[in-house]
Amino acid sequence: MKTTSINNKTLFLKKALHWANGFSHCAFFQSNGISYPYQGFEEILAVGVKRIFVPNEIDRFCSLSAFHQNKWLFGYLGYDLKNDTENLSSNNADTVQFPEISFFEPQHILFFKGNEVETWSEEDVLGQIERTELDLIQSKLTKPTASISQPEYLTIIEKLRQHIEEGDCYEINFCQEFHGEIETVNPTQLYLDLNQLSPSPFSCFQKHGDHYILSASPERFMKKDGNKIISQPIKGTRARGKSETEDEILKKDLRTDKKELAENMMIVDLVRNDLARSSKIGSVKVEEIFGIYSFQQVHQMISTITSEKREDMNAFEVIKNAFPMGSMTGAPKVKVMELIEHYENTKRGAFSGAAGYISPNGDFDFNVLIRSLFLNSSSKTYSFQAGSAITYDSVPQKEYEECMVKAKAIISLIQQGA
């Protein structure tokens, strides 16, 4: 373990990510210094592999627990792990072919604290980073194609409203995919560009062989700190205004919108139930409800729910008991996941799963994989998705516009290289 001061952190990080991309696996997390309840991600770069997780197909949460062995693990949980928690299946088209789960124990870990870096490695990784030549290749991705047309989208929203009217569900998160082809790609620079366009508290870059995750997520799925569990679902979105005055009007509009408040309340109730499965009786608390937080692209309504873990529950049971997150499914959870499979025409894959890290003592932090670009460098394909929560009061055209607001940063990123 060695602590070193960095003179030019921006350049060092750029070189470090390019160096990390030379390995089969790497993962970088940062919060961009954004103030957030219970803080955003720690700033960590994990590189290379000592061990790669090979899951038991029967229960991948259980086999991940056995793989942990009190070591640092980095990776992601794909949405289709829902099939491990419930009697469900996933048969839609898969554009980018991501593994449903991927974790690794790294060879090298760099922990950043301001302008200092603490290195855990048996090699001179700082020297390797300093000697790294920057990749100057420009990324060029084809124009994204929507998986469903706007008229089809509006028709589906009406059908989902009918399901709600008939009592099948109360709220459902419906997503659409945008996909295209990779002509040339510089994944690390593309991630840095996305992070500049849309800095977020749960930003991450991951490489798992040919698969890359470039995430500008504003949402935490779940964090475990000692015996404390924290979940912070997002429900409610407004685009940023063109001025401070317009921003204030939009924030007030979001905070008083009955539909958005109802959406958020339903998901808070669902998360309370999810956390209760792993928590001491009476310990589940809603610390903040309907909090309004502003990011570079959007204003979001965020609630914070906490609890105290039961002593007989390990970290992986806590994750499994709440997965997939209510903000990306709806209520009741099993029924809406069946409807999602029926009405969405592509697999979610890693999207709306969770990316994060697990420490040796079993503490963890995971985001919700939204506002994220997924690249497959082998098949030369890319994908991103955007969705919104549908309730009976939903106006289909407004829901479509909300999706496009959420997709704005990634569409801008792709257009920059066009």
GROMACS .gro file of C-alpha atoms in nm:
model
  418
    1MET     CA    1   0.000   0.000   0.000
    2LYS     CA    2   0.144   0.335  -0.106
    3THR     CA    3   0.001   0.691  -0.101
    4THR     CA    4   0.116   0.944  -0.363
    5SER     CA    5   0.019   1.303  -0.448
    6ILE     CA    6  -0.091   1.372  -0.805
    7ASN     CA    7   0.001   1.702  -0.972
    8ASN     CA    8  -0.239   1.695  -1.266
    9LYS     CA    9  -0.528   1.471  -1.169
   10THR     CA   10  -0.725   1.519  -1.495
   11LEU     CA   11  -0.431   1.401  -1.706
   12PHE     CA   12  -0.345   1.124  -1.458
   13LEU     CA   13  -0.701   0.986  -1.467
   14LYS     CA   14  -0.707   0.994  -1.846
   15LYS     CA   15  -0.378   0.803  -1.861
   16ALA     CA   16  -0.490   0.564  -1.585
   17LEU     CA   17  -0.809   0.473  -1.774
   18HIS     CA   18  -0.618   0.419  -2.099
   19TRP     CA   19  -0.370   0.201  -1.908
   20ALA     CA   20  -0.656   0.007  -1.746
   21ASN     CA   21  -0.816  -0.052  -2.086
   22GLY     CA   22  -0.509  -0.258  -2.181
   23PHE     CA   23  -0.628  -0.530  -1.940
   24SER     CA   24  -0.914  -0.775  -2.000
   25HIS     CA   25  -1.110  -0.634  -1.703
   26CYS     CA   26  -1.124  -0.299  -1.526
   27ALA     CA   27  -1.372  -0.084  -1.337
   28PHE     CA   28  -1.368   0.284  -1.241
   29PHE     CA   29  -1.615   0.459  -1.011
   30GLN     CA   30  -1.654   0.827  -0.922
   31SER     CA   31  -1.905   1.071  -0.772
   32ASN     CA   32  -1.777   1.385  -0.950
   33GLY     CA   33  -1.776   1.565  -0.615
   34ILE     CA   34  -2.158   1.589  -0.628
   35SER     CA   35  -2.323   1.634  -0.288
   36TYR     CA   36  -2.559   1.342  -0.223
   37PRO     CA   37  -2.722   1.188   0.087
   38TYR     CA   38  -2.485   0.914   0.210
   39GLN     CA   39  -2.235   1.026  -0.058
   40GLY     CA   40  -2.201   0.896  -0.411
   41PHE     CA   41  -1.951   0.634  -0.523
   42GLU     CA   42  -1.603   0.624  -0.376
   43GLU     CA   43  -1.341   0.708  -0.638
   44ILE     CA   44  -1.180   0.372  -0.716
   45LEU     CA   45  -1.001   0.218  -1.013
   46ALA     CA   46  -0.974  -0.163  -1.017
   47VAL     CA   47  -0.758  -0.324  -1.287
   48GLY     CA   48  -0.660  -0.674  -1.406
   49VAL     CA   49  -0.782  -1.006  -1.270
   50LYS     CA   50  -0.671  -1.240  -0.996
   51ARG     CA   51  -1.000  -1.431  -1.021
   52ILE     CA   52  -1.304  -1.411  -1.251
   53PHE     CA   53  -1.646  -1.512  -1.125
   54VAL     CA   54  -1.789  -1.822  -1.295
   55PRO     CA   55  -2.150  -1.845  -1.175
   56ASN     CA   56  -2.353  -2.145  -1.072
   57GLU     CA   57  -2.654  -2.112  -1.304
   58ILE     CA   58  -2.903  -2.224  -1.037
   59ASP     CA   59  -2.854  -1.932  -0.795
   60ARG     CA   60  -2.600  -1.676  -0.904
   61PHE     CA   61  -2.638  -1.461  -0.592
   62CYS     CA   62  -2.547  -1.759  -0.375
   63SER     CA   63  -2.248  -1.851  -0.592
   64LEU     CA   64  -2.129  -1.487  -0.587
   65SER     CA   65  -2.138  -1.505  -0.207
   66ALA     CA   66  -1.913  -1.816  -0.219
   67PHE     CA   67  -1.680  -1.640  -0.465
   68HIS     CA   68  -1.639  -1.332  -0.239
   69GLN     CA   69  -1.389  -1.487   0.006
   70ASN     CA   70  -1.352  -1.151   0.186
   71LYS     CA   71  -1.186  -0.986  -0.115
   72TRP     CA   72  -1.264  -0.671  -0.314
   73LEU     CA   73  -1.502  -0.754  -0.601
   74PHE     CA   74  -1.606  -0.527  -0.889
   75GLY     CA   75  -1.870  -0.581  -1.155
   76TYR     CA   76  -2.238  -0.567  -1.237
   77LEU     CA   77  -2.569  -0.752  -1.191
   78GLY     CA   78  -2.782  -0.771  -1.509
   79TYR     CA   79  -3.159  -0.717  -1.500
   80ASP     CA   80  -3.226  -1.077  -1.607
   81LEU     CA   81  -3.104  -1.207  -1.270
   82LYS     CA   82  -3.473  -1.152  -1.192
   83ASN     CA   83  -3.510  -1.507  -1.322
   84ASP     CA   84  -3.306  -1.625  -1.019
   85THR     CA   85  -3.533  -1.446  -0.775
   86GLU     CA   86  -3.871  -1.531  -0.934
   87ASN     CA   87  -4.017  -1.786  -1.177
   88LEU     CA   88  -3.963  -1.564  -1.482
   89SER     CA   89  -3.791  -1.585  -1.821
   90SER     CA   90  -3.630  -1.352  -2.078
   91ASN     CA   91  -3.672  -1.429  -2.447
   92ASN     CA   92  -3.658  -1.093  -2.624
   93ALA     CA   93  -3.394  -0.993  -2.881
   94ASP     CA   94  -3.048  -0.923  -2.732
   95THR     CA   95  -2.861  -0.648  -2.917
   96VAL     CA   96  -2.527  -0.636  -2.732
   97GLN     CA   97  -2.511  -0.985  -2.575
   98PHE     CA   98  -2.386  -0.890  -2.226
   99PRO     CA   99  -2.335  -1.168  -1.970
  100GLU     CA  100  -2.614  -1.156  -1.711
  101ILE     CA  101  -2.358  -1.114  -1.432
  102SER     CA  102  -1.985  -1.039  -1.427
  103PHE     CA  103  -1.748  -0.982  -1.132
  104PHE     CA  104  -1.375  -1.001  -1.082
  105GLU     CA  105  -1.115  -0.973  -0.807
  106PRO     CA  106  -0.855  -0.725  -0.937
  107GLN     CA  107  -0.475  -0.737  -0.944
  108HIS     CA  108  -0.440  -0.362  -0.881
  109ILE     CA  109  -0.663  -0.114  -0.695
  110LEU     CA  110  -0.622   0.264  -0.685
  111PHE     CA  111  -0.820   0.459  -0.422
  112PHE     CA  112  -0.844   0.832  -0.490
  113LYS     CA  113  -0.881   1.085  -0.211
  114GLY     CA  114  -0.878   1.431  -0.366
  115ASN     CA  115  -0.536   1.475  -0.527
  116GLU     CA  116  -0.387   1.173  -0.351
  117VAL     CA  117  -0.395   0.813  -0.470
  118GLU     CA  118  -0.349   0.506  -0.253
  119THR     CA  119  -0.216   0.212  -0.454
  120TRP     CA  120  -0.275  -0.152  -0.369
  121SER     CA  121  -0.046  -0.348  -0.600
  122GLU     CA  122   0.270  -0.554  -0.608
  123GLU     CA  123   0.387  -0.364  -0.917
  124ASP     CA  124   0.491  -0.004  -0.996
  125VAL     CA  125   0.154   0.083  -1.147
  126LEU     CA  126   0.210   0.459  -1.116
  127GLY     CA  127   0.518   0.426  -1.336
  128GLN     CA  128   0.317   0.218  -1.585
  129ILE     CA  129   0.044   0.483  -1.591
  130GLU     CA  130   0.293   0.769  -1.641
  131ARG     CA  131   0.445   0.585  -1.940
  132THR     CA  132   0.104   0.520  -2.100
  133GLU     CA  133   0.047   0.676  -2.442
  134LEU     CA  134  -0.300   0.821  -2.486
  135ASP     CA  135  -0.521   0.657  -2.748
  136LEU     CA  136  -0.610   0.929  -3.000
  137ILE     CA  137  -0.865   0.726  -3.199
  138GLN     CA  138  -1.193   0.914  -3.249
  139SER     CA  139  -1.512   0.722  -3.172
  140LYS     CA  140  -1.764   0.697  -3.453
  141LEU     CA  141  -2.099   0.530  -3.388
  142THR     CA  142  -2.385   0.509  -3.637
  143LYS     CA  143  -2.704   0.705  -3.569
  144PRO     CA  144  -2.916   0.524  -3.307
  145THR     CA  145  -3.222   0.331  -3.421
  146ALA     CA  146  -3.520   0.305  -3.186
  147SER     CA  147  -3.642  -0.048  -3.111
  148ILE     CA  148  -4.002   0.075  -3.137
  149SER     CA  149  -4.145   0.367  -3.334
  150GLN     CA  150  -4.306   0.663  -3.160
  151PRO     CA  151  -4.661   0.558  -3.271
  152GLU     CA  152  -4.596   0.203  -3.142
  153TYR     CA  153  -4.467   0.346  -2.813
  154LEU     CA  154  -4.782   0.558  -2.767
  155THR     CA  155  -5.006   0.255  -2.840
  156ILE     CA  156  -4.822   0.041  -2.583
  157ILE     CA  157  -4.858   0.309  -2.315
  158GLU     CA  158  -5.235   0.306  -2.371
  159LYS     CA  159  -5.237  -0.075  -2.335
  160LEU     CA  160  -5.040  -0.047  -2.009
  161ARG     CA  161  -5.290   0.210  -1.880
  162GLN     CA  162  -5.565  -0.046  -1.955
  163HIS     CA  163  -5.377  -0.305  -1.746
  164ILE     CA  164  -5.369  -0.054  -1.460
  165GLU     CA  165  -5.740   0.026  -1.501
  166GLU     CA  166  -5.817  -0.348  -1.492
  167GLY     CA  167  -5.622  -0.384  -1.165
  168ASP     CA  168  -5.330  -0.591  -1.300
  169CYS     CA  169  -5.078  -0.340  -1.161
  170TYR     CA  170  -5.047   0.011  -1.018
  171GLU     CA  171  -4.732   0.132  -1.188
  172ILE     CA  172  -4.499  -0.012  -1.450
  173ASN     CA  173  -4.160   0.104  -1.575
  174PHE     CA  174  -4.161   0.071  -1.954
  175CYS     CA  175  -3.836   0.114  -2.148
  176GLN     CA  176  -3.731   0.138  -2.510
  177GLU     CA  177  -3.393   0.057  -2.660
  178PHE     CA  178  -3.184   0.260  -2.905
  179HIS     CA  179  -2.907   0.073  -3.083
  180GLY     CA  180  -2.652   0.107  -3.361
  181GLU     CA  181  -2.317  -0.003  -3.493
  182ILE     CA  182  -1.963   0.087  -3.391
  183GLU     CA  183  -1.739   0.205  -3.674
  184THR     CA  184  -1.448   0.306  -3.451
  185VAL     CA  185  -1.438   0.341  -3.074
  186ASN     CA  186  -1.214   0.479  -2.802
  187PRO     CA  187  -1.412   0.357  -2.496
  188THR     CA  188  -1.216   0.543  -2.231
  189GLN     CA  189  -1.233   0.879  -2.410
  190LEU     CA  190  -1.602   0.819  -2.486
  191TYR     CA  191  -1.663   0.762  -2.113
  192LEU     CA  192  -1.472   1.080  -2.021
  193ASP     CA  193  -1.678   1.275  -2.276
  194LEU     CA  194  -2.003   1.132  -2.134
  195ASN     CA  195  -1.892   1.220  -1.783
  196GLN     CA  196  -1.827   1.578  -1.893
  197LEU     CA  197  -2.166   1.602  -2.064
  198SER     CA  198  -2.349   1.447  -1.769
  199PRO     CA  199  -2.146   1.428  -1.445
  200SER     CA  200  -2.329   1.212  -1.192
  201PRO     CA  201  -2.281   1.077  -0.838
  202PHE     CA  202  -2.282   0.713  -0.954
  203SER     CA  203  -2.066   0.736  -1.264
  204CYS     CA  204  -1.872   0.429  -1.373
  205PHE     CA  205  -1.666   0.278  -1.653
  206GLN     CA  206  -1.635  -0.100  -1.674
  207LYS     CA  207  -1.464  -0.340  -1.913
  208HIS     CA  208  -1.540  -0.711  -1.907
  209GLY     CA  209  -1.358  -0.861  -2.205
  210ASP     CA  210  -1.533  -0.724  -2.515
  211HIS     CA  211  -1.815  -0.563  -2.315
  212TYR     CA  212  -1.801  -0.203  -2.193
  213ILE     CA  213  -2.034  -0.010  -1.961
  214LEU     CA  214  -2.018   0.372  -1.976
  215SER     CA  215  -2.255   0.497  -1.707
  216ALA     CA  216  -2.373   0.844  -1.602
  217SER     CA  217  -2.622   0.711  -1.348
  218PRO     CA  218  -2.773   0.953  -1.096
  219GLU     CA  219  -2.939   0.672  -0.896
  220ARG     CA  220  -2.828   0.445  -0.615
  221PHE     CA  221  -2.979   0.097  -0.600
  222MET     CA  222  -2.846   0.006  -0.259
  223LYS     CA  223  -2.555   0.064  -0.023
  224LYS     CA  224  -2.451  -0.138   0.280
  225ASP     CA  225  -2.238   0.038   0.540
  226GLY     CA  226  -2.184  -0.187   0.841
  227ASN     CA  227  -2.535  -0.303   0.932
  228LYS     CA  228  -2.702  -0.001   0.771
  229ILE     CA  229  -2.878  -0.050   0.437
  230ILE     CA  230  -2.957   0.254   0.220
  231SER     CA  231  -3.176   0.262  -0.092
  232GLN     CA  232  -3.253   0.580  -0.290
  233PRO     CA  233  -3.507   0.530  -0.568
  234ILE     CA  234  -3.564   0.799  -0.829
  235LYS     CA  235  -3.913   0.863  -0.958
  236GLY     CA  236  -3.990   1.201  -1.116
  237THR     CA  237  -3.793   1.386  -1.383
  238ARG     CA  238  -3.780   1.733  -1.539
  239ALA     CA  239  -3.535   1.867  -1.797
  240ARG     CA  240  -3.306   2.149  -1.685
  241GLY     CA  241  -3.425   2.501  -1.768
  242LYS     CA  242  -3.243   2.765  -1.971
  243SER     CA  243  -3.206   2.995  -1.668
  244GLU     CA  244  -3.208   2.984  -1.287
  245THR     CA  245  -3.563   3.124  -1.285
  246GLU     CA  246  -3.687   2.856  -1.525
  247ASP     CA  247  -3.503   2.589  -1.320
  248GLU     CA  248  -3.685   2.700  -1.005
  249ILE     CA  249  -4.023   2.686  -1.182
  250LEU     CA  250  -3.946   2.334  -1.313
  251LYS     CA  251  -3.834   2.212  -0.968
  252LYS     CA  252  -4.151   2.349  -0.807
  253ASP     CA  253  -4.360   2.189  -1.082
  254LEU     CA  254  -4.191   1.852  -1.019
  255ARG     CA  255  -4.235   1.877  -0.641
  256THR     CA  256  -4.609   1.950  -0.671
  257ASP     CA  257  -4.697   1.716  -0.962
  258LYS     CA  258  -4.956   1.471  -0.823
  259LYS     CA  259  -4.866   1.199  -1.075
  260GLU     CA  260  -4.492   1.220  -0.995
  261LEU     CA  261  -4.562   1.222  -0.619
  262ALA     CA  262  -4.786   0.916  -0.653
  263GLU     CA  263  -4.518   0.733  -0.858
  264ASN     CA  264  -4.252   0.811  -0.601
  265MET     CA  265  -4.474   0.709  -0.309
  266MET     CA  266  -4.559   0.372  -0.469
  267ILE     CA  267  -4.191   0.290  -0.522
  268VAL     CA  268  -4.101   0.403  -0.168
  269ASP     CA  269  -4.358   0.154  -0.036
  270LEU     CA  270  -4.216  -0.120  -0.259
  271VAL     CA  271  -3.858  -0.047  -0.144
  272ARG     CA  272  -3.968  -0.048   0.221
  273ASN     CA  273  -4.109  -0.398   0.166
  274ASP     CA  274  -3.793  -0.512  -0.016
  275LEU     CA  275  -3.565  -0.387   0.264
  276ALA     CA  276  -3.792  -0.533   0.534
  277ARG     CA  277  -3.712  -0.883   0.402
  278SER     CA  278  -3.349  -0.837   0.517
  279SER     CA  279  -3.392  -0.599   0.812
  280LYS     CA  280  -3.461  -0.596   1.183
  281ILE     CA  281  -3.830  -0.550   1.262
  282GLY     CA  282  -3.920  -0.183   1.294
  283SER     CA  283  -3.587  -0.056   1.155
  284VAL     CA  284  -3.707   0.047   0.806
  285LYS     CA  285  -3.734   0.426   0.790
  286VAL     CA  286  -3.810   0.678   0.514
  287GLU     CA  287  -3.545   0.943   0.592
  288GLU     CA  288  -3.641   1.172   0.305
  289ILE     CA  289  -3.935   1.161   0.068
  290PHE     CA  290  -3.977   1.363  -0.253
  291GLY     CA  291  -3.633   1.528  -0.231
  292ILE     CA  292  -3.554   1.738  -0.541
  293TYR     CA  293  -3.195   1.711  -0.671
  294SER     CA  294  -3.049   1.884  -0.976
  295PHE     CA  295  -2.798   1.734  -1.219
  296GLN     CA  296  -2.645   1.875  -1.536
  297GLN     CA  297  -2.918   1.737  -1.765
  298VAL     CA  298  -3.220   1.689  -1.536
  299HIS     CA  299  -3.393   1.756  -1.204
  300GLN     CA  300  -3.490   1.434  -1.018
  301MET     CA  301  -3.722   1.346  -0.733
  302ILE     CA  302  -3.534   1.114  -0.497
  303SER     CA  303  -3.639   0.944  -0.173
  304THR     CA  304  -3.406   0.783   0.085
  305ILE     CA  305  -3.506   0.468   0.273
  306THR     CA  306  -3.279   0.308   0.535
  307SER     CA  307  -3.287   0.004   0.761
  308GLU     CA  308  -3.074  -0.210   0.989
  309LYS     CA  309  -2.966  -0.549   0.853
  310ARG     CA  310  -3.069  -0.863   1.038
  311GLU     CA  311  -2.772  -1.053   1.180
  312ASP     CA  312  -2.866  -1.376   1.000
  313MET     CA  313  -2.852  -1.204   0.656
  314ASN     CA  314  -2.532  -1.176   0.453
  315ALA     CA  315  -2.463  -0.899   0.201
  316PHE     CA  316  -2.561  -1.112  -0.100
  317GLU     CA  317  -2.899  -1.209   0.051
  318VAL     CA  318  -2.966  -0.838   0.111
  319ILE     CA  319  -2.901  -0.765  -0.259
  320LYS     CA  320  -3.106  -1.063  -0.380
  321ASN     CA  321  -3.404  -0.972  -0.160
  322ALA     CA  322  -3.435  -0.630  -0.327
  323PHE     CA  323  -3.333  -0.717  -0.684
  324PRO     CA  324  -3.426  -0.594  -0.937
  325MET     CA  325  -3.493  -0.248  -0.801
  326GLY     CA  326  -3.851  -0.124  -0.775
  327SER     CA  327  -3.780   0.201  -0.957
  328MET     CA  328  -3.709   0.003  -1.278
  329THR     CA  329  -3.994  -0.248  -1.242
  330GLY     CA  330  -4.308  -0.121  -1.068
  331ALA     CA  331  -4.578  -0.264  -0.845
  332PRO     CA  332  -4.665  -0.540  -0.785
  333LYS     CA  333  -4.314  -0.639  -0.887
  334VAL     CA  334  -4.361  -0.992  -1.027
  335LYS     CA  335  -4.666  -0.902  -1.238
  336VAL     CA  336  -4.502  -0.594  -1.388
  337MET     CA  337  -4.187  -0.791  -1.475
  338GLU     CA  338  -4.413  -1.029  -1.673
  339LEU     CA  339  -4.571  -0.731  -1.850
  340ILE     CA  340  -4.230  -0.576  -1.919
  341GLU     CA  341  -4.121  -0.900  -2.087
  342HIS     CA  342  -4.439  -0.901  -2.296
  343TYR     CA  343  -4.443  -0.537  -2.411
  344GLU     CA  344  -4.073  -0.451  -2.442
  345ASN     CA  345  -3.924  -0.604  -2.758
  346THR     CA  346  -3.556  -0.620  -2.655
  347LYS     CA  347  -3.373  -0.770  -2.359
  348ARG     CA  348  -3.267  -0.520  -2.097
  349GLY     CA  349  -2.942  -0.709  -2.034
  350ALA     CA  350  -2.714  -0.506  -1.807
  351PHE     CA  351  -2.943  -0.201  -1.842
  352SER     CA  352  -3.158  -0.145  -1.530
  353GLY     CA  353  -2.936  -0.386  -1.342
  354ALA     CA  354  -2.673  -0.255  -1.102
  355ALA     CA  355  -2.299  -0.182  -1.122
  356GLY     CA  356  -2.079  -0.150  -0.817
  357TYR     CA  357  -1.827  -0.291  -0.575
  358ILE     CA  358  -1.817  -0.517  -0.270
  359SER     CA  359  -1.550  -0.465  -0.003
  360PRO     CA  360  -1.370  -0.744   0.187
  361ASN     CA  361  -1.599  -0.699   0.492
  362GLY     CA  362  -1.915  -0.729   0.281
  363ASP     CA  363  -2.003  -0.359   0.255
  364PHE     CA  364  -2.114  -0.261  -0.093
  365ASP     CA  365  -2.244   0.019  -0.313
  366PHE     CA  366  -2.440  -0.031  -0.636
  367ASN     CA  367  -2.594   0.215  -0.879
  368VAL     CA  368  -2.893   0.162  -1.104
  369LEU     CA  369  -2.765   0.111  -1.459
  370ILE     CA  370  -2.959   0.389  -1.629
  371ARG     CA  371  -2.827   0.677  -1.846
  372SER     CA  372  -2.567   0.424  -1.961
  373LEU     CA  373  -2.413   0.323  -2.293
  374PHE     CA  374  -2.330  -0.045  -2.354
  375LEU     CA  375  -2.068  -0.140  -2.613
  376ASN     CA  376  -1.978  -0.481  -2.756
  377SER     CA  377  -1.642  -0.434  -2.929
  378SER     CA  378  -1.656  -0.787  -3.072
  379SER     CA  379  -1.992  -0.760  -3.252
  380LYS     CA  380  -1.936  -0.385  -3.316
  381THR     CA  381  -2.276  -0.299  -3.169
  382TYR     CA  382  -2.395  -0.053  -2.906
  383SER     CA  383  -2.715  -0.003  -2.711
  384PHE     CA  384  -2.874   0.233  -2.460
  385GLN     CA  385  -3.223   0.244  -2.316
  386ALA     CA  386  -3.457   0.494  -2.157
  387GLY     CA  387  -3.787   0.450  -1.980
  388SER     CA  388  -4.044   0.604  -1.752
  389ALA     CA  389  -4.297   0.494  -1.493
  390ILE     CA  390  -4.647   0.448  -1.630
  391THR     CA  391  -4.947   0.509  -1.406
  392TYR     CA  392  -5.315   0.547  -1.490
  393ASP     CA  393  -5.264   0.927  -1.510
  394SER     CA  394  -4.983   0.895  -1.765
  395VAL     CA  395  -5.011   1.097  -2.086
  396PRO     CA  396  -4.840   0.884  -2.355
  397GLN     CA  397  -4.681   1.175  -2.543
  398LYS     CA  398  -4.539   1.320  -2.218
  399GLU     CA  399  -4.394   0.980  -2.125
  400TYR     CA  400  -4.224   0.962  -2.465
  401GLU     CA  401  -4.080   1.311  -2.416
  402GLU     CA  402  -3.948   1.209  -2.071
  403CYS     CA  403  -3.764   0.915  -2.230
  404MET     CA  404  -3.600   1.148  -2.480
  405VAL     CA  405  -3.491   1.387  -2.201
  406LYS     CA  406  -3.322   1.093  -2.027
  407ALA     CA  407  -3.154   0.980  -2.350
  408LYS     CA  408  -3.034   1.332  -2.437
  409ALA     CA  409  -2.677   1.307  -2.302
  410ILE     CA  410  -2.601   0.978  -2.479
  411ILE     CA  411  -2.759   1.093  -2.806
  412SER     CA  412  -2.544   1.410  -2.785
  413LEU     CA  413  -2.237   1.196  -2.715
  414ILE     CA  414  -2.299   0.985  -3.027
  415GLN     CA  415  -2.366   1.293  -3.240
  416GLN     CA  416  -2.036   1.450  -3.132
  417GLY     CA  417  -1.850   1.177  -3.318
  418ALA     CA  418  -2.079   1.176  -3.622
   0.00000   0.00000   0.00000
